[in-house]
Structures are given as structure tokens and as C-alpha cells.
Tab-separated table of C-alpha atoms in Angstrom:
chain	number	residue	atom	x	y	z
E	52	UNK	CA	180.502	219.326	130.483
E	53	UNK	CA	183.557	219.372	128.243
E	54	UNK	CA	184.276	216.878	125.503
E	55	UNK	CA	187.135	214.511	126.280
E	56	UNK	CA	190.351	215.707	124.688
E	57	UNK	CA	191.406	212.357	123.259
E	58	UNK	CA	190.190	208.838	122.759
E	59	UNK	CA	192.474	207.797	125.648
E	60	UNK	CA	190.846	210.156	128.120
E	61	UNK	CA	187.405	209.155	126.899
E	62	UNK	CA	188.192	205.496	127.532
E	63	UNK	CA	189.484	206.414	130.970
E	64	UNK	CA	186.278	208.250	131.836
E	65	UNK	CA	184.181	205.360	130.642
E	66	UNK	CA	186.254	203.015	132.758
E	67	UNK	CA	185.772	205.257	135.808
E	68	UNK	CA	182.035	205.311	135.187
E	69	UNK	CA	181.934	201.529	134.951
E	70	UNK	CA	183.923	201.215	138.189
E	71	UNK	CA	181.608	203.576	140.071
E	72	UNK	CA	178.611	201.708	138.685
E	73	UNK	CA	180.010	198.379	139.848
E	74	UNK	CA	180.793	199.764	143.292
E	75	UNK	CA	177.233	201.065	143.591
E	76	UNK	CA	175.847	197.693	142.411
E	77	UNK	CA	177.955	195.872	145.030
E	78	UNK	CA	176.744	198.196	147.820
E	79	UNK	CA	173.091	197.791	146.792
E	80	UNK	CA	173.402	194.004	146.500
E	81	UNK	CA	175.245	193.760	149.813
E	82	UNK	CA	172.561	195.826	151.579
E	83	UNK	CA	169.877	193.439	150.298
E	84	UNK	CA	171.768	190.303	151.314
E	85	UNK	CA	172.854	191.598	154.749
E	86	UNK	CA	169.341	192.744	155.646
E	87	UNK	CA	167.771	189.521	154.460
E	88	UNK	CA	170.200	186.971	155.888
E	89	UNK	CA	171.872	188.780	158.784
E	90	UNK	CA	175.556	189.579	159.052
E	91	UNK	CA	176.906	186.142	159.926
E	92	UNK	CA	175.046	184.179	157.251
E	93	UNK	CA	176.004	186.568	154.450
E	94	UNK	CA	178.911	185.659	152.206
E	95	UNK	CA	180.748	187.525	149.485
E	96	UNK	CA	179.811	184.979	146.781
E	97	UNK	CA	176.130	185.798	147.064
E	98	UNK	CA	176.845	189.517	147.002
E	99	UNK	CA	178.955	189.109	143.858
E	100	UNK	CA	176.217	187.008	142.211
E	101	UNK	CA	173.438	189.495	143.036
E	102	UNK	CA	175.573	192.449	141.894
E	103	UNK	CA	176.459	190.532	138.702
E	104	UNK	CA	180.195	191.113	139.156
E	105	UNK	CA	183.068	188.742	139.839
E	106	UNK	CA	184.143	187.953	143.372
E	107	UNK	CA	187.520	189.550	142.568
E	108	UNK	CA	185.727	192.802	141.731
E	109	UNK	CA	183.981	192.709	145.107
E	110	UNK	CA	187.301	192.203	146.913
E	111	UNK	CA	189.008	194.879	144.808
E	112	UNK	CA	186.415	197.385	146.074
E	113	UNK	CA	186.009	196.072	149.621
E	114	UNK	CA	188.739	194.008	151.277
E	115	UNK	CA	186.228	192.122	153.430
E	116	UNK	CA	182.684	191.641	154.609
E	117	UNK	CA	183.232	193.953	157.566
E	118	UNK	CA	184.586	196.888	155.503
E	119	UNK	CA	181.637	196.470	153.186
E	120	UNK	CA	179.135	196.504	156.025
E	121	UNK	CA	180.703	199.547	157.709
E	122	UNK	CA	180.471	201.356	154.361
E	123	UNK	CA	176.747	200.516	154.095
E	124	UNK	CA	176.040	201.646	157.652
E	125	UNK	CA	177.923	204.899	157.016
E	126	UNK	CA	176.200	205.642	153.753
E	127	UNK	CA	172.624	204.897	154.950
E	128	UNK	CA	173.154	206.782	158.228
E	129	UNK	CA	174.834	209.765	156.627
E	130	UNK	CA	172.222	210.103	153.927
E	131	UNK	CA	169.437	210.049	156.557
E	132	UNK	CA	171.350	212.565	158.693
E	133	UNK	CA	171.900	214.873	155.714
E	134	UNK	CA	168.184	214.858	154.981
E	135	UNK	CA	167.190	215.566	158.605
E	136	UNK	CA	169.764	218.267	159.284
E	137	UNK	CA	170.298	219.715	155.817
E	138	UNK	CA	166.980	221.567	155.729
E	139	UNK	CA	167.375	223.182	159.147
E	140	UNK	CA	167.655	226.982	158.846
E	141	UNK	CA	167.851	228.959	162.079
E	142	UNK	CA	164.586	230.169	163.600
E	143	UNK	CA	163.614	233.377	161.822
E	144	UNK	CA	162.849	236.574	163.761
E	145	UNK	CA	159.230	236.369	164.944
E	146	UNK	CA	158.778	232.755	163.791
E	147	UNK	CA	156.769	230.484	166.130
E	148	UNK	CA	159.231	228.284	168.026
E	149	UNK	CA	156.693	225.497	168.626
E	150	UNK	CA	155.960	225.266	164.914
E	151	UNK	CA	159.686	225.354	164.101
E	152	UNK	CA	160.495	222.513	166.526
E	153	UNK	CA	157.475	220.489	165.380
E	154	UNK	CA	158.673	220.706	161.792
E	155	UNK	CA	162.110	219.449	162.803
E	156	UNK	CA	160.684	216.646	164.971
E	157	UNK	CA	158.323	215.512	162.253
E	158	UNK	CA	161.109	215.481	159.661
E	159	UNK	CA	163.419	213.490	161.958
E	160	UNK	CA	160.696	210.901	162.677
E	161	UNK	CA	159.719	210.604	159.013
E	162	UNK	CA	163.286	210.077	157.805
E	163	UNK	CA	164.528	207.808	160.593
E	164	UNK	CA	161.455	205.615	161.052
E	165	UNK	CA	161.657	203.849	157.692
E	166	UNK	CA	161.939	200.075	157.222
E	167	UNK	CA	165.424	200.355	155.687
E	168	UNK	CA	166.899	202.448	158.527
E	169	UNK	CA	165.156	200.353	161.198
E	170	UNK	CA	166.325	197.062	159.641
E	171	UNK	CA	169.884	198.277	159.511
E	172	UNK	CA	169.739	199.546	163.077
E	173	UNK	CA	168.397	196.195	164.311
E	174	UNK	CA	171.079	194.301	162.440
E	175	UNK	CA	173.832	196.535	163.807
E	176	UNK	CA	172.515	196.286	167.390
E	177	UNK	CA	172.417	192.501	167.085
E	178	UNK	CA	176.124	192.528	166.166
E	179	UNK	CA	177.400	194.983	168.796
E	180	UNK	CA	179.127	192.213	170.772
E	181	UNK	CA	181.061	190.917	167.768
E	182	UNK	CA	181.488	194.121	165.726
E	183	UNK	CA	181.415	197.185	167.956
E	184	UNK	CA	182.824	199.423	165.212
E	185	UNK	CA	179.669	198.948	163.097
E	186	UNK	CA	177.489	200.298	165.882
E	187	UNK	CA	179.972	203.080	166.605
E	188	UNK	CA	179.712	204.181	162.939
E	189	UNK	CA	175.911	204.167	163.198
E	190	UNK	CA	175.940	205.992	166.532
E	191	UNK	CA	178.325	208.716	165.374
E	192	UNK	CA	176.540	209.311	162.065
E	193	UNK	CA	173.033	209.018	163.551
E	194	UNK	CA	172.076	209.872	167.159
E	195	UNK	CA	175.512	211.366	167.956
E	196	UNK	CA	175.407	213.761	165.040
E	197	UNK	CA	171.787	214.773	165.693
E	198	UNK	CA	172.591	215.431	169.347
E	199	UNK	CA	175.571	217.660	168.508
E	200	UNK	CA	173.452	219.673	166.125
E	201	UNK	CA	170.520	219.987	168.573
E	202	UNK	CA	172.839	221.022	171.408
E	203	UNK	CA	174.222	223.864	169.282
E	204	UNK	CA	170.699	224.849	168.197
E	205	UNK	CA	169.360	225.032	171.770
E	206	UNK	CA	172.420	226.989	172.840
E	207	UNK	CA	171.629	229.606	170.188
E	208	UNK	CA	167.911	229.671	171.065
E	209	UNK	CA	168.743	230.087	174.771
E	210	UNK	CA	171.232	232.864	173.950
E	211	UNK	CA	168.439	234.635	172.034
E	212	UNK	CA	166.280	234.367	175.174
E	213	UNK	CA	163.779	232.013	173.521
E	214	UNK	CA	164.346	228.965	175.726
E	215	UNK	CA	165.228	228.556	179.417
E	216	UNK	CA	168.099	226.086	179.346
E	217	UNK	CA	170.879	225.393	181.858
E	218	UNK	CA	172.500	222.484	180.064
E	219	UNK	CA	171.967	222.459	176.284
E	220	UNK	CA	173.238	218.873	175.914
E	221	UNK	CA	170.682	217.554	178.402
E	222	UNK	CA	167.943	219.634	176.759
E	223	UNK	CA	168.925	218.187	173.355
E	224	UNK	CA	168.747	214.666	174.697
E	225	UNK	CA	165.366	215.333	176.359
E	226	UNK	CA	163.974	216.814	173.148
E	227	UNK	CA	165.208	213.869	171.112
E	228	UNK	CA	163.733	211.230	173.421
E	229	UNK	CA	160.440	213.016	174.074
E	230	UNK	CA	159.906	212.913	170.328
E	231	UNK	CA	161.574	209.656	169.274
E	232	UNK	CA	161.555	207.356	172.318
E	233	UNK	CA	158.226	205.614	172.028
E	234	UNK	CA	157.914	205.161	168.251
E	235	UNK	CA	161.584	204.150	167.900
E	236	UNK	CA	161.370	201.595	170.699
E	237	UNK	CA	158.198	200.105	169.222
E	238	UNK	CA	159.705	199.927	165.743
E	239	UNK	CA	162.859	198.298	167.137
E	240	UNK	CA	161.023	195.590	169.086
E	241	UNK	CA	157.759	195.126	167.220
E	242	UNK	CA	159.079	195.224	163.679
E	243	UNK	CA	158.434	197.258	160.560
E	244	UNK	CA	154.655	196.850	160.844
E	245	UNK	CA	154.853	198.864	164.069
E	246	UNK	CA	156.339	201.898	162.286
E	247	UNK	CA	153.644	204.555	162.747
E	248	UNK	CA	151.963	206.156	159.731
E	249	UNK	CA	152.624	209.835	159.055
E	250	UNK	CA	149.561	211.173	160.932
E	251	UNK	CA	150.633	209.267	164.042
E	252	UNK	CA	154.238	210.474	163.665
E	253	UNK	CA	152.899	214.005	163.582
E	254	UNK	CA	151.096	213.363	166.894
E	255	UNK	CA	154.352	212.094	168.451
E	256	UNK	CA	156.103	215.245	167.218
E	257	UNK	CA	153.369	217.488	168.612
E	258	UNK	CA	153.153	215.816	172.027
E	259	UNK	CA	156.953	215.725	172.347
E	260	UNK	CA	157.383	219.396	171.457
E	261	UNK	CA	154.520	220.412	173.781
E	262	UNK	CA	156.142	218.622	176.749
E	263	UNK	CA	159.567	220.008	175.803
E	264	UNK	CA	158.331	223.607	175.690
E	265	UNK	CA	156.319	223.168	178.904
E	266	UNK	CA	159.631	222.242	180.500
E	267	UNK	CA	162.166	224.421	178.651
E	268	UNK	CA	160.015	227.159	177.097
E	269	UNK	CA	159.613	230.692	178.405
K	528	UNK	CA	157.891	171.287	205.977
K	529	UNK	CA	156.203	167.909	206.491
K	530	UNK	CA	158.020	164.594	206.244
K	531	UNK	CA	157.072	162.551	203.179
K	532	UNK	CA	154.479	159.931	204.066
K	533	UNK	CA	156.167	157.007	202.324
K	534	UNK	CA	159.352	156.048	200.555
K	535	UNK	CA	157.415	156.266	197.249
K	536	UNK	CA	156.435	159.910	197.790
K	537	UNK	CA	159.970	160.722	198.908
K	538	UNK	CA	161.380	159.264	195.687
K	539	UNK	CA	158.824	161.226	193.701
K	540	UNK	CA	159.843	164.462	195.404
K	541	UNK	CA	163.509	163.767	194.779
K	542	UNK	CA	162.713	163.113	191.130
K	543	UNK	CA	160.788	166.394	190.879
K	544	UNK	CA	163.725	168.193	192.434
K	545	UNK	CA	166.138	166.627	189.950
K	546	UNK	CA	163.861	167.598	187.048
K	547	UNK	CA	163.604	171.206	188.205
K	548	UNK	CA	167.371	171.304	188.677
K	549	UNK	CA	167.972	169.997	185.151
K	550	UNK	CA	165.499	172.484	183.689
K	551	UNK	CA	167.296	175.325	185.491
K	552	UNK	CA	170.682	174.043	184.290
K	553	UNK	CA	169.403	173.923	180.699
K	554	UNK	CA	168.068	177.498	180.908
K	555	UNK	CA	171.327	178.798	182.389
K	556	UNK	CA	173.447	176.974	179.825
K	557	UNK	CA	171.206	178.119	176.959
K	558	UNK	CA	171.424	181.750	178.112
K	559	UNK	CA	175.227	181.526	178.067
K	560	UNK	CA	175.388	179.930	174.621
K	561	UNK	CA	172.769	182.203	173.005
K	562	UNK	CA	174.408	185.360	174.319
K	563	UNK	CA	177.855	184.239	173.285
K	564	UNK	CA	177.141	182.825	169.819
K	565	UNK	CA	173.931	184.546	168.739
K	566	UNK	CA	170.644	182.836	167.993
K	567	UNK	CA	171.425	181.339	164.602
K	568	UNK	CA	174.800	179.820	165.499
K	569	UNK	CA	173.520	178.189	168.694
K	570	UNK	CA	172.596	174.516	168.609
K	571	UNK	CA	170.956	172.196	171.108
K	572	UNK	CA	174.014	169.893	171.327
K	573	UNK	CA	176.149	172.602	172.829
K	574	UNK	CA	173.429	173.555	175.269
K	575	UNK	CA	173.070	169.932	176.371
K	576	UNK	CA	176.848	169.605	176.768
K	577	UNK	CA	177.177	172.795	178.837
K	578	UNK	CA	174.184	171.841	181.012
K	579	UNK	CA	175.649	168.331	181.436
K	580	UNK	CA	172.393	166.645	180.413
K	581	UNK	CA	171.478	164.487	177.435
K	582	UNK	CA	170.071	166.025	174.280
K	583	UNK	CA	166.849	164.064	174.909
K	584	UNK	CA	166.495	165.788	178.283
K	585	UNK	CA	166.818	169.168	176.581
K	586	UNK	CA	164.106	168.255	174.057
K	587	UNK	CA	161.863	166.773	176.789
K	588	UNK	CA	161.919	170.164	178.516
K	589	UNK	CA	161.923	172.415	175.455
K	590	UNK	CA	160.610	171.153	172.099
K	591	UNK	CA	162.949	173.440	170.147
K	592	UNK	CA	165.491	176.231	170.125
K	593	UNK	CA	162.805	178.874	169.700
K	594	UNK	CA	160.686	177.729	172.687
K	595	UNK	CA	163.828	177.701	174.775
K	596	UNK	CA	164.797	181.205	173.737
K	597	UNK	CA	161.295	182.615	174.334
K	598	UNK	CA	161.410	181.091	177.826
K	599	UNK	CA	164.753	182.791	178.532
K	600	UNK	CA	163.515	186.158	177.284
K	601	UNK	CA	160.363	185.821	179.412
K	602	UNK	CA	162.210	184.838	182.541
K	603	UNK	CA	164.925	187.523	182.346
K	604	UNK	CA	162.403	190.234	181.416
K	605	UNK	CA	159.865	189.241	184.047
K	606	UNK	CA	162.436	189.019	186.809
K	607	UNK	CA	163.717	192.510	185.935
K	608	UNK	CA	160.141	193.824	185.765
K	609	UNK	CA	159.266	192.287	189.142
K	610	UNK	CA	162.251	193.964	190.733
K	611	UNK	CA	161.455	197.392	189.219
K	612	UNK	CA	157.728	197.350	189.901
K	613	UNK	CA	157.512	195.140	192.985
K	614	UNK	CA	158.889	197.761	195.371
K	615	UNK	CA	156.595	200.554	194.202
K	616	UNK	CA	154.192	201.605	196.990
K	617	UNK	CA	151.857	204.514	196.249
K	618	UNK	CA	153.081	207.985	197.140
K	619	UNK	CA	152.404	208.536	200.845
K	620	UNK	CA	150.465	211.578	202.070
K	621	UNK	CA	152.892	214.482	202.324
K	622	UNK	CA	155.762	212.586	200.647
K	623	UNK	CA	157.889	214.572	198.158
K	624	UNK	CA	156.818	213.614	194.632
K	625	UNK	CA	160.172	214.491	193.068
K	626	UNK	CA	161.991	212.231	195.500
K	627	UNK	CA	159.438	209.457	194.935
K	628	UNK	CA	159.806	209.611	191.136
K	629	UNK	CA	163.608	209.848	191.350
K	630	UNK	CA	163.687	206.675	193.440
K	631	UNK	CA	161.589	204.852	190.865
K	632	UNK	CA	163.647	206.178	187.933
K	633	UNK	CA	166.913	205.246	189.597
K	634	UNK	CA	165.668	201.726	190.356
K	635	UNK	CA	164.461	201.220	186.783
K	636	UNK	CA	167.788	202.391	185.331
K	637	UNK	CA	169.816	200.269	187.752
K	638	UNK	CA	167.875	197.080	187.049
K	639	UNK	CA	167.446	197.443	183.286
K	640	UNK	CA	170.895	198.786	182.383
K	641	UNK	CA	172.834	195.627	183.220
K	642	UNK	CA	175.034	193.691	180.771
K	643	UNK	CA	172.751	190.630	180.879
K	644	UNK	CA	169.533	192.538	180.091
K	645	UNK	CA	171.268	194.679	177.441
K	646	UNK	CA	172.844	191.638	175.753
K	647	UNK	CA	169.507	189.873	175.594
K	648	UNK	CA	167.777	192.958	174.262
K	649	UNK	CA	170.392	193.375	171.521
K	650	UNK	CA	170.107	189.720	170.553
K	651	UNK	CA	166.309	189.887	170.412
K	652	UNK	CA	166.345	193.109	168.357
K	653	UNK	CA	168.778	191.513	165.914
K	654	UNK	CA	166.290	188.658	165.373
K	655	UNK	CA	163.070	190.697	165.031
K	656	UNK	CA	162.834	190.015	161.303
K	657	UNK	CA	163.087	186.232	161.702
K	658	UNK	CA	161.485	185.724	165.142
K	659	UNK	CA	159.029	188.523	165.896
K	660	UNK	CA	157.480	186.588	168.819
K	661	UNK	CA	160.754	186.813	170.784
K	662	UNK	CA	160.715	190.581	170.624
K	663	UNK	CA	156.991	190.662	171.366
K	664	UNK	CA	157.655	188.652	174.568
K	665	UNK	CA	160.393	191.098	175.558
K	666	UNK	CA	158.267	194.125	174.704
K	667	UNK	CA	155.219	192.919	176.642
K	668	UNK	CA	157.202	191.869	179.722
K	669	UNK	CA	159.518	194.899	179.630
K	670	UNK	CA	158.605	198.334	178.229
K	671	UNK	CA	154.924	197.418	177.727
K	672	UNK	CA	154.448	196.323	181.324
K	673	UNK	CA	156.341	199.337	182.727
K	674	UNK	CA	154.226	201.680	180.600
K	675	UNK	CA	150.946	200.163	181.792
K	676	UNK	CA	152.034	200.508	185.409
K	677	UNK	CA	153.271	204.110	184.946
K	678	UNK	CA	150.054	205.107	183.160
K	679	UNK	CA	147.981	203.858	186.103
K	680	UNK	CA	150.335	205.569	188.572
K	681	UNK	CA	150.129	208.951	186.823
K	682	UNK	CA	146.359	208.627	186.589
K	683	UNK	CA	146.183	208.218	190.375
K	684	UNK	CA	148.623	211.087	191.002
K	685	UNK	CA	146.623	213.351	188.676
K	686	UNK	CA	143.371	212.337	190.402
K	687	UNK	CA	144.960	213.335	193.729
K	688	UNK	CA	145.755	216.724	192.204
K	689	UNK	CA	149.530	216.180	192.362
K	690	UNK	CA	150.262	216.240	188.627
K	691	UNK	CA	148.723	218.160	185.711
K	692	UNK	CA	148.106	215.453	183.125
K	693	UNK	CA	145.697	215.307	180.184
K	694	UNK	CA	146.781	211.971	178.772
K	695	UNK	CA	148.356	209.619	181.336
K	696	UNK	CA	149.677	207.237	178.653
K	697	UNK	CA	151.591	210.021	176.909
K	698	UNK	CA	152.876	211.286	180.281
K	699	UNK	CA	154.049	207.747	181.128
K	700	UNK	CA	155.892	207.473	177.831
K	701	UNK	CA	157.474	210.912	178.285
K	702	UNK	CA	158.597	210.042	181.798
K	703	UNK	CA	160.075	206.754	180.649
K	704	UNK	CA	162.039	208.267	177.766
K	705	UNK	CA	163.210	211.373	179.613
K	706	UNK	CA	164.818	209.017	182.105
K	707	UNK	CA	165.866	206.037	179.964
K	708	UNK	CA	166.315	207.323	176.403
K	709	UNK	CA	169.908	208.465	176.382
K	710	UNK	CA	171.570	205.803	178.566
K	711	UNK	CA	169.567	202.978	176.941
K	712	UNK	CA	170.401	204.119	173.423
K	713	UNK	CA	174.094	204.412	174.282
K	714	UNK	CA	174.146	200.983	175.917
K	715	UNK	CA	172.373	199.470	172.900
K	716	UNK	CA	174.737	200.925	170.311
K	717	UNK	CA	178.006	201.374	172.165
K	718	UNK	CA	178.055	198.122	174.099
K	719	UNK	CA	178.270	197.085	177.719
K	720	UNK	CA	181.227	199.376	178.401
K	721	UNK	CA	178.888	202.299	177.702
K	722	UNK	CA	176.522	201.311	180.537
K	723	UNK	CA	176.790	204.255	182.935
K	724	UNK	CA	178.004	203.747	186.504
K	725	UNK	CA	175.514	204.266	189.330
K	726	UNK	CA	176.407	207.925	190.036
K	727	UNK	CA	175.800	208.745	186.358
K	728	UNK	CA	172.517	206.787	186.340
K	729	UNK	CA	171.418	208.886	189.311
K	730	UNK	CA	172.122	212.037	187.308
K	731	UNK	CA	169.996	210.718	184.415
K	732	UNK	CA	167.189	209.979	186.888
K	733	UNK	CA	167.444	213.462	188.433
K	734	UNK	CA	167.552	215.357	185.136
K	735	UNK	CA	164.690	213.283	183.693
K	736	UNK	CA	162.454	213.779	186.724
K	737	UNK	CA	163.253	217.508	186.843
K	738	UNK	CA	162.211	217.962	183.183
K	739	UNK	CA	159.141	215.766	183.698
K	740	UNK	CA	157.930	217.785	186.701
K	741	UNK	CA	158.690	221.101	184.946
K	742	UNK	CA	156.315	219.896	182.262
K	743	UNK	CA	153.698	217.896	184.205
K	744	UNK	CA	154.128	219.128	187.805
K	745	UNK	CA	151.916	221.621	189.590
């Protein structure tokens, strides 16, 4: 940290800080309002009121409701994706592959199956007909990104002779759905109360990985 | 068919026919309006207008918007379920199990992955927070029912020594998601244009069944 060189620069930095703070407040407020009222019933006035900024400030940051919502979808999805994929080192020499895959599966379930992510996913799915680009942003940053990463991972594990895989993309999809299918579908249709607790998530991870390795293991 | 015994009975039958016809017209009109405008923006006036009946007739048949929507979800889901499960004889002696499971998987994909069923599912998911009983009706009549049937099927196949299964419910869930996970998720998030054509659905069925039998076959 360096001290600002003049009062002018210091004022500028303060102004930048205030702007970033306001932008963050608008995003947080908008997330609350969208998730509570749905996309259609949300209006910019309420978001401005909850964020304690003027409506002009909202529009200065986000030209419209749709831009604002796409930004929320991107930021929630990308943050979840970063957390799932960020802590994914390659399998070490001699490390147990079942344990390695279980750890990944458990992390993915724990990070994705949260009320916030599920609520956003439901809202986005409900608006696919009217706003396909929202769902596209969620797909690309969420399942699409995970699938690309898993495909590359299984390709490397097959090349090392640790898995028997013809088509890494299909194997990635099978792994993903063996682990996520049931709990995700239940959470989507039966609501946040149907999100399994961590011990149950661990059982989904275990059963999914066991079936995956019975099929694709060596 | 027997001839009505009196003019009075004949009138009564005609009246019953007219009532059933009106009820059907209301359900069809309501399905159109709900899918086009979403749940919240739909009102009973529009439904009455599109069905060409009075608003009183709508209310006589369905006390409110929610009852009407639950009825639509039930009827679409149950009809799809009947078509998937109705043509499911037990595996014959000497019949190829892979072929048998592929036929089931292909039928399930073909019947479930249609624009109408996908649109309804998206709409219901979008309303889970406000109307959990809609999604519960869809879950019970759709995935829940399929899972119960598959669990019983795999139990019988395991008892006949044709599959190696510890937990038939987990095997049923794995089968379902190996086959449905990827195309269903894409259709949910990427819209009706992302519903695969029949040749692609057949490939999903084949790959899913192959992985399932590699894991649970003998």
C-alpha cells in the first residue's frame, strides 16, 4: 500500500471505493429482490430502495433489469465454479483414485447444492422461454464449465492408464450425473428443504464414484 | 352402446358431454396461457376467453388458478408416465437385457424430452418457492413414479440373477441419470431448441445403458 501522492488522487480513490461499494450494494439488493419476487415482478425502484442508492445510480451501473440479472447469474455461478474447480490438483502418483474422485464429488455437491445456487437456478430455468441468455450464462459458467474440466481430467487419467475410457466427454457426463442427478433433481423440484445434509451428500458422492469406477475403472 | 331409455336421459347425457367438452377446452386453453405468460401473469379472464366459455364456467370447474394449474401438471405428467411405463413387459426368458433396457431408455427420453413437457417442467421449477405443491405433483407423477417402477424392475432382474445389485433404489437412480442427465439438463437450461433429435436420443440411451451394464451387469 502506498500513500496517495496528492489530495486529488486521494479523493479519486475514495470516490472509486464508494462506487465499488454502491455497485456491490446494488448487486446484493437485486439478488434478494429477484429471488424473493421472481424476475417479472421485480422492479428497479425496489432494488434502489433496498440498496439505499438513487435509481439513477442503479441505471448508471446497470442499463436495465436484464443486464443486472445476467451479472448476478454470472457472479454466483462463477464463484461456485471457482470454489469447485480451484482446489483440484492432479491425482498424485500412488494416490487412491476412488478417494480423489470422492473428494471432488463431495466438494461439487456441497458447493452447488446450497439454497442460494438452487434458488437462482430455479429462477433462471423458469425464465428460459423469455430470457434464454440468462440460462446460457448459467449453463456456460456452471455445468458447461465443470464438464469441460472433467473431460480434460478423465483424458489425463486415461492417458496415465488409470481409467478405461473411450470417450472422455461421455465419461465426464456420466460421472457428473451419477453423482449429482438425484440430489439436484430433488432440490430443483422439492425445494430447499429437500437439499440433503452433508452426510447424505457424502453417500451420494460415494455411490456415484463406486458406480463410475465399476464402469470406467481398471 | 345402448340407446338412451328416454328423452330425459338423452338430454342428461348430452349435458354431460357438453360439460366434459368445456372442461377439456378450459384445460387446453389454460395450458396455452400458462406456458406462454408464466404462472403469475396468467389470469382466469384470458383462460375463459380462449376457451370460449364464461368466467363462471371456469370457476365452476376449477375453484382457482392454482387448482387449475395442479390439474394440468397432473394430467401432462401422468399421461407421459403412462406412455413410458405402460408398454413395459418384463424381460422375456432369453431376451437380451441390453436391448431391453435400451428400448426402455429410448422410450423414456422420447416421451419426456418434448417441448410441452419441458416447458411445463421449467414453469413448475420457476414456481417452487411460491407453489411447492405444483412441483410435488410433478415430482410424484414423473421422476418419483419412474424411480419406483425402475427399483421394482431391477429388484426382479437381480432376483433372476441377471444384474448384480446391492441397492435397487440406487441402481434405479443411476440408470435414470446415466440416460437422462445430460439431455434433460441441456433442455432445461438451453431451451427447446436444445432438445436432441431422435438419433441423438438413441445415442444417449445406448451410452447410458452401456455404462449401467458395465457397472451393474454380470
